[in-house]
PDB file of C-alpha atoms in Angstrom:
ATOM      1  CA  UNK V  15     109.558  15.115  80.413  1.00 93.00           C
ATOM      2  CA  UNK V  16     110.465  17.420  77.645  1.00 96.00           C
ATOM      3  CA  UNK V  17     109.327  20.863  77.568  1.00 97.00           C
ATOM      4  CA  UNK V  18     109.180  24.054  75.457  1.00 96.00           C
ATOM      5  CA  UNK V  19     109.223  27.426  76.311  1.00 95.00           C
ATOM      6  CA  UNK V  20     108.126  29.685  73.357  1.00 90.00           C
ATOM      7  CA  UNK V  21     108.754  33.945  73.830  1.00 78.00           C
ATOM      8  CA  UNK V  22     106.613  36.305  71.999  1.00 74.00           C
ATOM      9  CA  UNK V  23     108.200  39.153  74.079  1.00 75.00           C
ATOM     10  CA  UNK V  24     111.591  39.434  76.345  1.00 75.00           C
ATOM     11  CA  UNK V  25     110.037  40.099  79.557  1.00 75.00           C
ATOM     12  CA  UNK V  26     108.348  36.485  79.657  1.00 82.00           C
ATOM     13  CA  UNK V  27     111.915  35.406  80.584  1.00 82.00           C
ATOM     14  CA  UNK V  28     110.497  36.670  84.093  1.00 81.00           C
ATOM     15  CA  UNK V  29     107.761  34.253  83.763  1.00 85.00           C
ATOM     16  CA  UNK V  30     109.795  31.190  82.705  1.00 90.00           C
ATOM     17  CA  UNK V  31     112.996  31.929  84.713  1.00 89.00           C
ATOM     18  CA  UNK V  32     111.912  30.159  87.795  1.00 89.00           C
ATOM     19  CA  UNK V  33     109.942  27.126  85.994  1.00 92.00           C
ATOM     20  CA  UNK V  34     112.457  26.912  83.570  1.00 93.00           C
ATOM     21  CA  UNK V  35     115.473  26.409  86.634  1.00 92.00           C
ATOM     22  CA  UNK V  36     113.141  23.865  88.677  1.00 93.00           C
ATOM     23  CA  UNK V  37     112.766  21.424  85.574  1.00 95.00           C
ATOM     24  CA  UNK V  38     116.333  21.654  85.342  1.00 96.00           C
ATOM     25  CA  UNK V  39     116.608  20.600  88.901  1.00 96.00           C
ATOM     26  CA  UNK V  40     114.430  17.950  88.436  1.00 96.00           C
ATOM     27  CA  UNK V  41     116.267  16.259  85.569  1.00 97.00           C
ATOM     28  CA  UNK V  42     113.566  17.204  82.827  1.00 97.00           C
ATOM     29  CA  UNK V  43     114.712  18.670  79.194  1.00 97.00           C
ATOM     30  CA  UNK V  44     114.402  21.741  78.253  1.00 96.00           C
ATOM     31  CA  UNK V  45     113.765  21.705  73.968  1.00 95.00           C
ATOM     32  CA  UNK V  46     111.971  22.897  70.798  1.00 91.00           C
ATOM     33  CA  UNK V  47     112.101  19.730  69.474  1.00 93.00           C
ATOM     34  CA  UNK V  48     109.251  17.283  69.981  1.00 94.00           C
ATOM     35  CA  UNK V  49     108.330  18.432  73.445  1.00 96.00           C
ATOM     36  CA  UNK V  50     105.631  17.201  75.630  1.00 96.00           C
ATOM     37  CA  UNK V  51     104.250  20.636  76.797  1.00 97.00           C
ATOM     38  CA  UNK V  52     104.554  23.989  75.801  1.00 96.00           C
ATOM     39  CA  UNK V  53     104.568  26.284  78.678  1.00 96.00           C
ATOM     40  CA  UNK V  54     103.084  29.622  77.182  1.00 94.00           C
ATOM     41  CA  UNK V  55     102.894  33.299  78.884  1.00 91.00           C
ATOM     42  CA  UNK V  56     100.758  34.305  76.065  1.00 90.00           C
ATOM     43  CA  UNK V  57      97.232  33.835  75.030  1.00 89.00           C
ATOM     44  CA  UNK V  58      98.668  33.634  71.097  1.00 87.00           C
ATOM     45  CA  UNK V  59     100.844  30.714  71.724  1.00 88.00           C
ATOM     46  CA  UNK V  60      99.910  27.238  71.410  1.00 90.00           C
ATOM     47  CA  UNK V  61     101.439  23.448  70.718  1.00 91.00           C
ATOM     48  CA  UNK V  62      99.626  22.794  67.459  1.00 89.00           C
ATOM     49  CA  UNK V  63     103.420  22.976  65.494  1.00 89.00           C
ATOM     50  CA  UNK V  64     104.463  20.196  68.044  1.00 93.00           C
ATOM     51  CA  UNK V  65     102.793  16.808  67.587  1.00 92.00           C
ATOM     52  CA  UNK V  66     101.122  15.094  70.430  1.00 92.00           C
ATOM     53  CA  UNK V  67     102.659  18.584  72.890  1.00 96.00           C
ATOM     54  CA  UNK V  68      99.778  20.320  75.381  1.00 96.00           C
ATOM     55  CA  UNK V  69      99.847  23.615  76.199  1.00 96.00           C
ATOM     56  CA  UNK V  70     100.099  24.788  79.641  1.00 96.00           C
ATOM     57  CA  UNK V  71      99.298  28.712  79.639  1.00 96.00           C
ATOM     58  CA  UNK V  72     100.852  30.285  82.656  1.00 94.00           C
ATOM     59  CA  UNK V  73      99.862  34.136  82.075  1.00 90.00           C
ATOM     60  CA  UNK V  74     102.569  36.816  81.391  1.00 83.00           C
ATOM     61  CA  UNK V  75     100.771  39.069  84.708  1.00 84.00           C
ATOM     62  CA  UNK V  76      97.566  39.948  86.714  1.00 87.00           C
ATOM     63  CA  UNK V  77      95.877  41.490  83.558  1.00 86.00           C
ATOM     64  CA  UNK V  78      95.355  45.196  85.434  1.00 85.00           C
ATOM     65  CA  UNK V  79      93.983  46.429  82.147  1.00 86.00           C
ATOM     66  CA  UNK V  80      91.987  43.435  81.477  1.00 84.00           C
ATOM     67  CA  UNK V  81      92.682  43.257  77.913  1.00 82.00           C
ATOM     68  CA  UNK V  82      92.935  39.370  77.970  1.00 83.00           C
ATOM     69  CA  UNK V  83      90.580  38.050  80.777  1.00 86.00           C
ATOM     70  CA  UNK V  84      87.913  40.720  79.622  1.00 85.00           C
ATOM     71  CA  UNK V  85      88.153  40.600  75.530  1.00 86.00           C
ATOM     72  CA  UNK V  86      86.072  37.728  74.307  1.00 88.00           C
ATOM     73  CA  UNK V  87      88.524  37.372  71.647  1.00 90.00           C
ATOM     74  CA  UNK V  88      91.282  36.857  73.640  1.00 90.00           C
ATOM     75  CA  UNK V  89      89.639  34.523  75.847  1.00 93.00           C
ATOM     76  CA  UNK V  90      88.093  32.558  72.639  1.00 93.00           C
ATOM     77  CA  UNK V  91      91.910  32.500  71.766  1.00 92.00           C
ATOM     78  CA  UNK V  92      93.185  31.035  75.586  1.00 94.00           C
ATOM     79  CA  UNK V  93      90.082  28.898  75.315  1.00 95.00           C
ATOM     80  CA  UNK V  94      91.102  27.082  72.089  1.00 94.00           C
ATOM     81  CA  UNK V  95      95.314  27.038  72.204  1.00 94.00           C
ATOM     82  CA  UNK V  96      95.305  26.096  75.835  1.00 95.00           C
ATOM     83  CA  UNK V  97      94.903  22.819  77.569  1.00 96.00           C
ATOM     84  CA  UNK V  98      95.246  23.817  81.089  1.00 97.00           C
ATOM     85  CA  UNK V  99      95.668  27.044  82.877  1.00 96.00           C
ATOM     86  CA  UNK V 100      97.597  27.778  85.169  1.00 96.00           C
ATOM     87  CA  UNK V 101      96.266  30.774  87.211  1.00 95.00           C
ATOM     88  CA  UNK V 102      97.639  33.209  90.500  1.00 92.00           C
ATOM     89  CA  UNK V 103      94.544  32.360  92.841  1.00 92.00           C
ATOM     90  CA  UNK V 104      91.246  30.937  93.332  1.00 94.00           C
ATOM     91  CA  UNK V 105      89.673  34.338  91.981  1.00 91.00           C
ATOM     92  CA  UNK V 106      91.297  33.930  88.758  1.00 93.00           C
ATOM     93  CA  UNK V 107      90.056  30.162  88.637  1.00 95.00           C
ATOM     94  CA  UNK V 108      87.016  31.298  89.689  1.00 93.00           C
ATOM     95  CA  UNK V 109      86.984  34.371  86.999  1.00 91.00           C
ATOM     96  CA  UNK V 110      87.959  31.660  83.920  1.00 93.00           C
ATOM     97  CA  UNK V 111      85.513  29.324  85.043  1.00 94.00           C
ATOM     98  CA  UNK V 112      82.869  31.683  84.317  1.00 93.00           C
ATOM     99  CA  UNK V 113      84.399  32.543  80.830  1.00 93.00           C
ATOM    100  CA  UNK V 114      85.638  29.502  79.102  1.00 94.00           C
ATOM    101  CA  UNK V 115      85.620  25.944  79.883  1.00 95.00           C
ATOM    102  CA  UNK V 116      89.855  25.237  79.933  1.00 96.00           C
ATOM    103  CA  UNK V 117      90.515  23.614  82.994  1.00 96.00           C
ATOM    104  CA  UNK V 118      92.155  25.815  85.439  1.00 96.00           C
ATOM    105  CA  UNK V 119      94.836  25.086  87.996  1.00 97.00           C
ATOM    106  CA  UNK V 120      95.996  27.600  91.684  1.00 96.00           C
ATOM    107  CA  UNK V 121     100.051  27.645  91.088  1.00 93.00           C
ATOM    108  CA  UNK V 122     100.684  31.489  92.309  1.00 90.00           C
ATOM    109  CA  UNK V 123     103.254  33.159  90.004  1.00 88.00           C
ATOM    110  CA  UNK V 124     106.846  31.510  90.396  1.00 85.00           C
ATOM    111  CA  UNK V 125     108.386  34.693  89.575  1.00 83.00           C
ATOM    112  CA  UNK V 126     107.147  36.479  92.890  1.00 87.00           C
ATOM    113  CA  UNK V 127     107.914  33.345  94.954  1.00 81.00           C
ATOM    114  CA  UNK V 128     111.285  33.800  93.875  1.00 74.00           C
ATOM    115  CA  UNK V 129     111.129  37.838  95.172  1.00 82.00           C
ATOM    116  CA  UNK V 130     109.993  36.986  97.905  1.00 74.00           C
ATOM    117  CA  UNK V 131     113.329  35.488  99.592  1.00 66.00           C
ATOM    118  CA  UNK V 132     115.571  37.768  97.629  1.00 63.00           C
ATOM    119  CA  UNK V 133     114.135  41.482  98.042  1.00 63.00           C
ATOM    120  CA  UNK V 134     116.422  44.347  98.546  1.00 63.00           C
ATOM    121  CA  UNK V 135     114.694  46.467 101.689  1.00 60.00           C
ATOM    122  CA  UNK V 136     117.295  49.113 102.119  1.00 61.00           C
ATOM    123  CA  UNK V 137     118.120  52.555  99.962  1.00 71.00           C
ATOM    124  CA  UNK V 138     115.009  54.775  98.961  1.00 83.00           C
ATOM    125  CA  UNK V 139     114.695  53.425  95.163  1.00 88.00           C
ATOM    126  CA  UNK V 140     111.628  54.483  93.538  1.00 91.00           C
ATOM    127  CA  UNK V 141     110.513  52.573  90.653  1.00 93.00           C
ATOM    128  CA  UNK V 142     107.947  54.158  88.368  1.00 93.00           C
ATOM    129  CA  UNK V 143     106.195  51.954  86.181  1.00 93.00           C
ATOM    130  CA  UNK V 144     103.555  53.462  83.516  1.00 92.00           C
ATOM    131  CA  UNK V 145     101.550  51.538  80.950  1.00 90.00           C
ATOM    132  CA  UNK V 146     101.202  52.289  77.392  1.00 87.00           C
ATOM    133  CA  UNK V 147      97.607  53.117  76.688  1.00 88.00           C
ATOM    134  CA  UNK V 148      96.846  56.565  76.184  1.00 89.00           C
ATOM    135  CA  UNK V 149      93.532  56.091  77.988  1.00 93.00           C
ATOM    136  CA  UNK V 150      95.299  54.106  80.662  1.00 91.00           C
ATOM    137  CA  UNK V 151      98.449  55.862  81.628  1.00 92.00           C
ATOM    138  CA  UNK V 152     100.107  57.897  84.029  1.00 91.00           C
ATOM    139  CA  UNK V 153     102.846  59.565  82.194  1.00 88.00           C
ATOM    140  CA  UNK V 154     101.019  62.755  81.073  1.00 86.00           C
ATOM    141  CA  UNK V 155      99.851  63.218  84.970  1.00 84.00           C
ATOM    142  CA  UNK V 156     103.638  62.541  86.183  1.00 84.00           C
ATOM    143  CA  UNK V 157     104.584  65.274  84.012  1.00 80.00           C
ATOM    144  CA  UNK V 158     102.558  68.100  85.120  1.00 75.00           C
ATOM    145  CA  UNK V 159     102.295  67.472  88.488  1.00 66.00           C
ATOM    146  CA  UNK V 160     105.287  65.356  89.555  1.00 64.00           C
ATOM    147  CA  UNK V 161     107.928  66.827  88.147  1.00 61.00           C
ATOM    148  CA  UNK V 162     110.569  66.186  91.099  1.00 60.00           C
ATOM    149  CA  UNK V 163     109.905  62.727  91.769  1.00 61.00           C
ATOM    150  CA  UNK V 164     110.623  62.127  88.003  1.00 54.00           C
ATOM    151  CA  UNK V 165     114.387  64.344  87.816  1.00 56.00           C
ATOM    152  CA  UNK V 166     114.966  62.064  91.440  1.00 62.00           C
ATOM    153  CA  UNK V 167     118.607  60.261  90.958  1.00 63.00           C
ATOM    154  CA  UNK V 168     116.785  56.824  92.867  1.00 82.00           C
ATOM    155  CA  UNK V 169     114.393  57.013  89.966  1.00 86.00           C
ATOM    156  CA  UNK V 170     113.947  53.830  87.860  1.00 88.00           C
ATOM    157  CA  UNK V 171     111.138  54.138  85.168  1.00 87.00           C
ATOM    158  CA  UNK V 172     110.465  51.238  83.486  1.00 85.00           C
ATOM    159  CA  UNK V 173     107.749  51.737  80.806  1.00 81.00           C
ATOM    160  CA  UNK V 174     105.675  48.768  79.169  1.00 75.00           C
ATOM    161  CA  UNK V 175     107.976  46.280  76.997  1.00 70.00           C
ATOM    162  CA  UNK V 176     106.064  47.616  74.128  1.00 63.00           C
ATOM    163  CA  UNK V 177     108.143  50.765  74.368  1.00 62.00           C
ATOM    164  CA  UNK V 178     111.546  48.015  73.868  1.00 57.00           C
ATOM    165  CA  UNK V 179     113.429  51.034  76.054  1.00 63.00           C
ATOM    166  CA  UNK V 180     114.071  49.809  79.475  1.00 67.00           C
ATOM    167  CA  UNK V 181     117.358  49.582  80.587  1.00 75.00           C
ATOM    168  CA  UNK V 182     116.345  47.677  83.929  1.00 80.00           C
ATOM    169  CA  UNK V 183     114.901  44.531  83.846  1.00 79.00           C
ATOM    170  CA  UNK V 184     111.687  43.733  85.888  1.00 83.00           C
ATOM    171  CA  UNK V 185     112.363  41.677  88.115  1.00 83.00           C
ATOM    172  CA  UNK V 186     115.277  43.494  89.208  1.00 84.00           C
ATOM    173  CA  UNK V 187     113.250  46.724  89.192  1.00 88.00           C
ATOM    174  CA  UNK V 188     110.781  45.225  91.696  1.00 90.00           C
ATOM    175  CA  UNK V 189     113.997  43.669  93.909  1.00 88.00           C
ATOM    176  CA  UNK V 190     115.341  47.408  94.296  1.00 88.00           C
ATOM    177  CA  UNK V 191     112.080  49.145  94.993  1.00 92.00           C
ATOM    178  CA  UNK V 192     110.939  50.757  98.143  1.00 91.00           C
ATOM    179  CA  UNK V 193     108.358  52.260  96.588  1.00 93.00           C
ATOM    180  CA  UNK V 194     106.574  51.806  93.352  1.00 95.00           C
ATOM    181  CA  UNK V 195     104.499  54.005  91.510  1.00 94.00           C
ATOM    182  CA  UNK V 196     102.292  52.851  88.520  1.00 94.00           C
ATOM    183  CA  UNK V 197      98.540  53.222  87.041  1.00 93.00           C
ATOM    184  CA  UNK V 198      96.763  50.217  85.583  1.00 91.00           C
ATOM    185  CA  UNK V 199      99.963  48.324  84.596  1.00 91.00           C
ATOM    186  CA  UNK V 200     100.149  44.883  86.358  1.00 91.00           C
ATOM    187  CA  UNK V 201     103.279  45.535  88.018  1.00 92.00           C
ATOM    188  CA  UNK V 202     101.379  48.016  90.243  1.00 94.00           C
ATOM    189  CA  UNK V 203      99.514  44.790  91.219  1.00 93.00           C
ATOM    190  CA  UNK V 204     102.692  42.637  91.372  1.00 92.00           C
ATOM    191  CA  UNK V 205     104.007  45.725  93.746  1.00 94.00           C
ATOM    192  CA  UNK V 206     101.278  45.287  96.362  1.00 93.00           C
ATOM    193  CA  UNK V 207     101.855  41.747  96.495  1.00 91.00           C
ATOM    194  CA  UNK V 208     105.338  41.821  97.242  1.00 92.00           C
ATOM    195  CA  UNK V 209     104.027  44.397 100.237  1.00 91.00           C
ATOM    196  CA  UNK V 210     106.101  46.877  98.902  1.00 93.00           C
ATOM    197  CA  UNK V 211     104.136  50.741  99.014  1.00 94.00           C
ATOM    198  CA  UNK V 212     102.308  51.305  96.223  1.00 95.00           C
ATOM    199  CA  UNK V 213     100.893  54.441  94.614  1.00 94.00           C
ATOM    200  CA  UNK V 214      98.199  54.209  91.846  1.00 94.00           C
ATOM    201  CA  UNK V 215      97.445  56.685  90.068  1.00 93.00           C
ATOM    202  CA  UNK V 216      93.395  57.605  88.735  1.00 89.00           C
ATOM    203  CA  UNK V 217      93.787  58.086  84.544  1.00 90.00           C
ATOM    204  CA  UNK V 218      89.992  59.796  84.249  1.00 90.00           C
ATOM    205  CA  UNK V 219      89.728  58.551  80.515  1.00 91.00           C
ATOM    206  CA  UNK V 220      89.906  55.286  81.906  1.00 88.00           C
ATOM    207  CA  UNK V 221      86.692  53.926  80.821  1.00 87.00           C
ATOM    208  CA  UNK V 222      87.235  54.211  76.862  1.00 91.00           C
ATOM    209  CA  UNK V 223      89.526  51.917  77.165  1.00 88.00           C
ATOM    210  CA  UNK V 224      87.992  48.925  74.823  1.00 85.00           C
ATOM    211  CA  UNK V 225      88.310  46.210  77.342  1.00 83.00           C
ATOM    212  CA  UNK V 226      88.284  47.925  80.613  1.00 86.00           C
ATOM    213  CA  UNK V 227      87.050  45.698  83.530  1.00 85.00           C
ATOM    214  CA  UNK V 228      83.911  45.621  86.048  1.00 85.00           C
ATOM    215  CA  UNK V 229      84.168  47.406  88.987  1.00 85.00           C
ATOM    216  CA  UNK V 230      84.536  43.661  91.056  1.00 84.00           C
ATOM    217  CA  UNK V 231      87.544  42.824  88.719  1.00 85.00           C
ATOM    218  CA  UNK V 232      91.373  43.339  90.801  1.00 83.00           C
ATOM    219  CA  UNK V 233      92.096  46.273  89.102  1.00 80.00           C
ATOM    220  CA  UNK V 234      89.311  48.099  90.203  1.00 83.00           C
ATOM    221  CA  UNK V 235      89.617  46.688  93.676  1.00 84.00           C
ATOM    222  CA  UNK V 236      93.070  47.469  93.910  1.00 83.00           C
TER     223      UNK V 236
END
């Protein structure tokens, strides 16, 4: 089997890493040249350069803002560049069921698997982990009221990749952590699954965000 894996953004070598290493294992290729799938983090991406290639969309997180699984132009977008899904659990199936009619596979998300077995638990790191949208974020509330925590020496802030300033990579952000800190970033959600402590912090203009989800969706719960 021969297999693409296309990047819009660096930190979707998180998402591939572990995929990428198992086909290996198994003796597949790894090409941009006349694959057989493209294996996508991103809703944009799609196989259509690639003759006779589907498109397997594995996500690039758990959506905390919901600006993919909640914009009906994004999901339009999944719904026509994708030809499967691969989703985190049965209430994301269940959520892009509802939506679009791409059928939708339970994998989890390789790239926790992988923390899993190979978490650091000792040290006191914290790892502070903002999003970017003014309506959304934490940053401005850090600042006034946290201002300790951020001068802290076992401080690692990581803002979104948007920002293209982060000197510590995810994954190894989340393998250090003993406690994590975030807002309506995914990696807050990504934090909670790995059963490290998690903090999330209440942005009051939360609601005029454009695609901000239902009170049922994960965010919300979380």
């Amino acid at each position: 089997m021969r297999v693409h894996f296309p990047s819009m953004y660096e930190f979707h070598e998180d998402y591939y890493d572990p995929i990428h290493s198992e086909l290996v294992n198994r003796g597949h290729v790894i090409t941009d040249k006349h694959p057989d799938f493209v294996i996508t983090a991103d809703e944009a991406q799609n196989a259509n350069k690639f003759s006779g290639a589907k498109c397997v969309w594995i996500g690039h997180s758990f959506d905390a803002k919901g600006a993919c699984l909640n914009s009906k132009l994004d999901l339009r977008r999944l719904e026509k560049h994708a030809d499967y899904l691969f989703v985190y659990s049965e209430y994301y199936k269940n959520w892009l069921e509802n939506k679009i009619d791409t059928p939708s596979f339970v994998v989890g998300m390789p790239k926790l698997d992988a923390l899993f077995a190979n978490r650091k638990n000792s040290g006191s790191t914290i790892f502070y982990a903002p999003t970017f949208n003014s309506e959304l974020t934490s940053t401005q509330i850090m600042k006034k009221g946290y201002n300790k925590i951020m001068d802290d020496d076992d401080l690692i802030i990581r803002h979104h990749p948007a920002k293209h300033d982060n000197e510590v990579g995810l994954t190894d952000a989340l393998r250090m952590a003993t406690i994590v800190i975030s807002d309506y970033s995914s990696v807050g959600i990504e934090a909670i699954v790995l059963d490290i402590p998690t903090i999330l912090i209440f942005n009051p203009e939360h609601k005029n965000f454009h695609s901000f989800p239902p009170d049922e969706y994960i965010t919300n719960r979380a």
